[in-house]
Amino acid sequence: MRLTVTTLATISILLHNHAFARPTHGIDEGFYLRLSKRYALPPSGILVEPVFDPEIDGLYVNACNFGSGKSYACVERGVYGFFHFNVTGEQESLPSSVAALGKLTYHSTAANKSQAMGLAGHISSDESYAGFGLESVERKIGFRSESKMGIANFYNDTADPPTRLQKPTFAWNWYVCDAEAEGHVYRALTWVHGNVAPTQPSCKGVLVTRIYK
């Protein structure tokens, strides 16, 4: 069956395009995550965003609870999850387009605590599904100046042995894919590893934009 969720917030939202105007340490006041369609990244690495796509525009990221304190980053139309950017500890040397590095967190009412986003997937797939309270490594994220969310990479795996980068790079390999968890079928915010096309035929490339309330 398809999972039904209730809205976590129904108030009006205002888009702030300048991420650097927000605090770069501690926990911010919270935001929504809005999706827009993404074309394949060109060699320049510039994020290409079309004007409008009716299938993708209007979708937001929410947190769907499947029990046991786990929440998956599900995608719904008109349903908003409320997230925070937790910036703590020493900051790495970052690209000029990224103001700070931290964790995406969500306060789970089921677990009664804030949980950081991780990625979980199947061994036979290049896709991993974003979620909170999963048995996975928590991922550090950053936002470009236009508020697009990416995941930091700290290692050069083309070297033998792999070496740690002096300055992390960022990737933006977000997709919306059909997924299944705990018997529920839902649309998932998904990460595709590496420079490959997703194996799941339902996947569509998206950009994830932070929108402050």
GROMACS .gro file of C-alpha atoms in nm:
model
  213
    1MET     CA    1   0.000   0.000   0.000
    2ARG     CA    2   0.104   0.362  -0.043
    3LEU     CA    3   0.195   0.540   0.277
    4THR     CA    4  -0.026   0.826   0.393
    5VAL     CA    5   0.130   1.100   0.605
    6THR     CA    6  -0.004   1.408   0.778
    7THR     CA    7   0.135   1.751   0.731
    8LEU     CA    8   0.384   1.878   0.986
    9ALA     CA    9   0.340   2.242   0.891
   10THR     CA   10   0.087   2.435   0.686
   11ILE     CA   11   0.208   2.791   0.727
   12SER     CA   12   0.319   3.016   0.446
   13ILE     CA   13   0.681   2.997   0.334
   14LEU     CA   14   0.924   3.255   0.204
   15LEU     CA   15   1.216   3.161  -0.017
   16HIS     CA   16   1.555   3.299   0.086
   17ASN     CA   17   1.806   3.252  -0.193
   18HIS     CA   18   2.113   3.354   0.006
   19ALA     CA   19   2.227   3.076   0.240
   20PHE     CA   20   2.520   3.285   0.366
   21ALA     CA   21   2.278   3.522   0.541
   22ARG     CA   22   2.201   3.243   0.789
   23PRO     CA   23   2.407   3.132   1.091
   24THR     CA   24   2.700   2.905   1.010
   25HIS     CA   25   2.740   2.764   1.363
   26GLY     CA   26   2.496   2.589   1.596
   27ILE     CA   27   2.144   2.490   1.491
   28ASP     CA   28   1.940   2.715   1.267
   29GLU     CA   29   1.570   2.798   1.309
   30GLY     CA   30   1.452   2.529   1.072
   31PHE     CA   31   1.336   2.502   0.713
   32TYR     CA   32   1.153   2.300   0.450
   33LEU     CA   33   1.311   2.113   0.158
   34ARG     CA   34   1.155   2.176  -0.181
   35LEU     CA   35   1.229   1.976  -0.497
   36SER     CA   36   1.273   2.084  -0.857
   37LYS     CA   37   1.371   1.878  -1.159
   38ARG     CA   38   1.741   1.843  -1.242
   39TYR     CA   39   1.894   1.762  -1.576
   40ALA     CA   40   2.220   1.566  -1.593
   41LEU     CA   41   2.512   1.770  -1.462
   42PRO     CA   42   2.729   1.906  -1.743
   43PRO     CA   43   3.110   1.877  -1.726
   44SER     CA   44   3.129   2.228  -1.576
   45GLY     CA   45   2.953   2.105  -1.261
   46ILE     CA   46   2.696   2.386  -1.282
   47LEU     CA   47   2.354   2.283  -1.154
   48VAL     CA   48   2.102   2.305  -1.437
   49GLU     CA   49   1.743   2.376  -1.333
   50PRO     CA   50   1.460   2.411  -1.586
   51VAL     CA   51   1.189   2.670  -1.541
   52PHE     CA   52   0.910   2.430  -1.439
   53ASP     CA   53   0.821   2.062  -1.437
   54PRO     CA   54   0.464   1.980  -1.324
   55GLU     CA   55   0.559   1.629  -1.212
   56ILE     CA   56   0.834   1.745  -0.976
   57ASP     CA   57   0.766   2.108  -0.883
   58GLY     CA   58   0.546   2.137  -0.576
   59LEU     CA   59   0.698   1.830  -0.411
   60TYR     CA   60   0.852   1.857  -0.064
   61VAL     CA   61   1.054   1.627   0.159
   62ASN     CA   62   0.876   1.489   0.464
   63ALA     CA   63   0.971   1.229   0.728
   64CYS     CA   64   0.758   0.912   0.717
   65ASN     CA   65   0.772   0.689   1.022
   66PHE     CA   66   0.770   0.311   0.976
   67GLY     CA   67   0.803   0.221   1.344
   68SER     CA   68   1.105   0.137   1.563
   69GLY     CA   69   1.205   0.504   1.570
   70LYS     CA   70   1.296   0.509   1.201
   71SER     CA   71   1.182   0.779   0.960
   72TYR     CA   72   1.242   0.779   0.587
   73ALA     CA   73   1.274   1.094   0.377
   74CYS     CA   74   0.957   1.054   0.176
   75VAL     CA   75   0.837   1.290  -0.094
   76GLU     CA   76   0.484   1.429  -0.098
   77ARG     CA   77   0.299   1.710  -0.272
   78GLY     CA   78   0.199   1.986  -0.033
   79VAL     CA   79   0.328   1.800   0.276
   80TYR     CA   80   0.618   1.967   0.452
   81GLY     CA   81   0.867   1.815   0.693
   82PHE     CA   82   1.054   2.060   0.919
   83PHE     CA   83   1.431   2.014   0.931
   84HIS     CA   84   1.736   2.178   1.088
   85PHE     CA   85   2.097   2.230   0.981
   86ASN     CA   86   2.323   2.139   1.275
   87VAL     CA   87   2.668   2.296   1.239
   88THR     CA   88   2.902   2.191   1.521
   89GLY     CA   89   3.273   2.134   1.574
   90GLU     CA   90   3.560   2.255   1.360
   91GLN     CA   91   3.478   2.346   1.003
   92GLU     CA   92   3.671   2.190   0.718
   93SER     CA   93   3.829   2.404   0.450
   94LEU     CA   94   3.531   2.439   0.217
   95PRO     CA   95   3.469   2.545  -0.142
   96SER     CA   96   3.385   2.916  -0.167
   97SER     CA   97   3.027   2.836  -0.275
   98VAL     CA   98   2.951   2.643   0.048
   99ALA     CA   99   2.923   2.840   0.373
  100ALA     CA  100   2.928   2.558   0.630
  101LEU     CA  101   2.930   2.183   0.680
  102GLY     CA  102   2.690   2.004   0.912
  103LYS     CA  103   2.413   1.748   0.954
  104LEU     CA  104   2.053   1.755   0.840
  105THR     CA  105   1.841   1.674   1.146
  106TYR     CA  106   1.476   1.598   1.210
  107HIS     CA  107   1.300   1.579   1.548
  108SER     CA  108   1.122   1.244   1.557
  109THR     CA  109   0.813   1.238   1.776
  110ALA     CA  110   0.824   0.857   1.770
  111ALA     CA  111   1.181   0.844   1.902
  112ASN     CA  112   1.138   1.169   2.101
  113LYS     CA  113   1.475   1.303   1.988
  114SER     CA  114   1.650   1.471   1.699
  115GLN     CA  115   1.806   1.234   1.447
  116ALA     CA  116   2.061   1.304   1.174
  117MET     CA  117   2.011   1.203   0.814
  118GLY     CA  118   2.179   0.886   0.693
  119LEU     CA  119   2.163   0.677   0.377
  120ALA     CA  120   2.056   0.313   0.359
  121GLY     CA  121   2.038   0.090   0.053
  122HIS     CA  122   2.065  -0.259  -0.090
  123ILE     CA  123   2.395  -0.426  -0.170
  124SER     CA  124   2.286  -0.490  -0.530
  125SER     CA  125   2.187  -0.129  -0.602
  126ASP     CA  126   2.361   0.204  -0.661
  127GLU     CA  127   2.076   0.383  -0.484
  128SER     CA  128   2.052   0.464  -0.115
  129TYR     CA  129   1.744   0.605   0.054
  130ALA     CA  130   1.770   0.902   0.287
  131GLY     CA  131   1.628   0.866   0.635
  132PHE     CA  132   1.661   0.941   1.005
  133GLY     CA  133   1.739   0.692   1.282
  134LEU     CA  134   1.861   0.438   1.027
  135GLU     CA  135   2.145   0.196   1.095
  136SER     CA  136   2.374   0.387   0.862
  137VAL     CA  137   2.653   0.642   0.865
  138GLU     CA  138   2.530   0.997   0.924
  139ARG     CA  139   2.616   1.214   0.625
  140LYS     CA  140   2.759   1.564   0.635
  141ILE     CA  141   2.588   1.807   0.405
  142GLY     CA  142   2.633   2.162   0.284
  143PHE     CA  143   2.427   2.424   0.104
  144ARG     CA  144   2.544   2.625  -0.193
  145SER     CA  145   2.480   3.000  -0.193
  146GLU     CA  146   2.156   2.939  -0.384
  147SER     CA  147   2.044   2.702  -0.103
  148LYS     CA  148   2.089   2.376  -0.298
  149MET     CA  149   2.171   2.080  -0.067
  150GLY     CA  150   2.463   1.849  -0.144
  151ILE     CA  151   2.661   1.579   0.038
  152ALA     CA  152   3.029   1.621   0.122
  153ASN     CA  153   3.293   1.377   0.001
  154PHE     CA  154   3.619   1.361   0.197
  155TYR     CA  155   3.818   1.102   0.003
  156ASN     CA  156   3.982   1.062  -0.336
  157ASP     CA  157   3.909   0.700  -0.421
  158THR     CA  158   4.085   0.724  -0.757
  159ALA     CA  159   4.417   0.711  -0.568
  160ASP     CA  160   4.570   0.384  -0.449
  161PRO     CA  161   4.540   0.379  -0.155
  162PRO     CA  162   4.255   0.633  -0.125
  163THR     CA  163   4.365   0.963   0.027
  164ARG     CA  164   4.180   1.220   0.237
  165LEU     CA  165   4.109   1.544   0.054
  166GLN     CA  166   4.240   1.868   0.200
  167LYS     CA  167   3.912   2.031   0.096
  168PRO     CA  168   3.595   1.819   0.063
  169THR     CA  169   3.408   1.812  -0.265
  170PHE     CA  170   3.029   1.817  -0.292
  171ALA     CA  171   2.795   1.610  -0.504
  172TRP     CA  172   2.429   1.674  -0.584
  173ASN     CA  173   2.314   1.327  -0.693
  174TRP     CA  174   1.958   1.350  -0.557
  175TYR     CA  175   1.670   1.161  -0.714
  176VAL     CA  176   1.308   1.081  -0.638
  177CYS     CA  177   1.249   0.706  -0.670
  178ASP     CA  178   0.977   0.458  -0.580
  179ALA     CA  179   1.084   0.255  -0.278
  180GLU     CA  180   0.958  -0.005  -0.030
  181ALA     CA  181   1.018  -0.025   0.343
  182GLU     CA  182   0.840  -0.222   0.615
  183GLY     CA  183   0.572  -0.320   0.364
  184HIS     CA  184   0.502   0.040   0.258
  185VAL     CA  185   0.551   0.170  -0.095
  186TYR     CA  186   0.646   0.536  -0.104
  187ARG     CA  187   0.832   0.798  -0.307
  188ALA     CA  188   1.176   0.836  -0.157
  189LEU     CA  189   1.444   1.103  -0.156
  190THR     CA  190   1.727   0.893  -0.296
  191TRP     CA  191   2.102   0.928  -0.344
  192VAL     CA  192   2.274   0.762  -0.640
  193HIS     CA  193   2.640   0.679  -0.575
  194GLY     CA  194   2.903   0.771  -0.831
  195ASN     CA  195   2.866   0.899  -1.185
  196VAL     CA  196   2.615   0.637  -1.295
  197ALA     CA  197   2.250   0.633  -1.390
  198PRO     CA  198   2.011   0.488  -1.130
  199THR     CA  199   1.905   0.127  -1.183
  200GLN     CA  200   1.550   0.190  -1.057
  201PRO     CA  201   1.344   0.296  -1.364
  202SER     CA  202   1.117   0.529  -1.165
  203CYS     CA  203   1.405   0.756  -1.054
  204LYS     CA  204   1.403   1.121  -1.161
  205GLY     CA  205   1.689   1.363  -1.094
  206VAL     CA  206   1.603   1.652  -0.860
  207LEU     CA  207   1.756   1.950  -0.690
  208VAL     CA  208   1.684   1.989  -0.317
  209THR     CA  209   1.641   2.351  -0.204
  210ARG     CA  210   1.630   2.481   0.152
  211ILE     CA  211   1.337   2.717   0.216
  212TYR     CA  212   1.312   2.899   0.547
  213LYS     CA  213   0.969   2.943   0.701
   0.00000   0.00000   0.00000
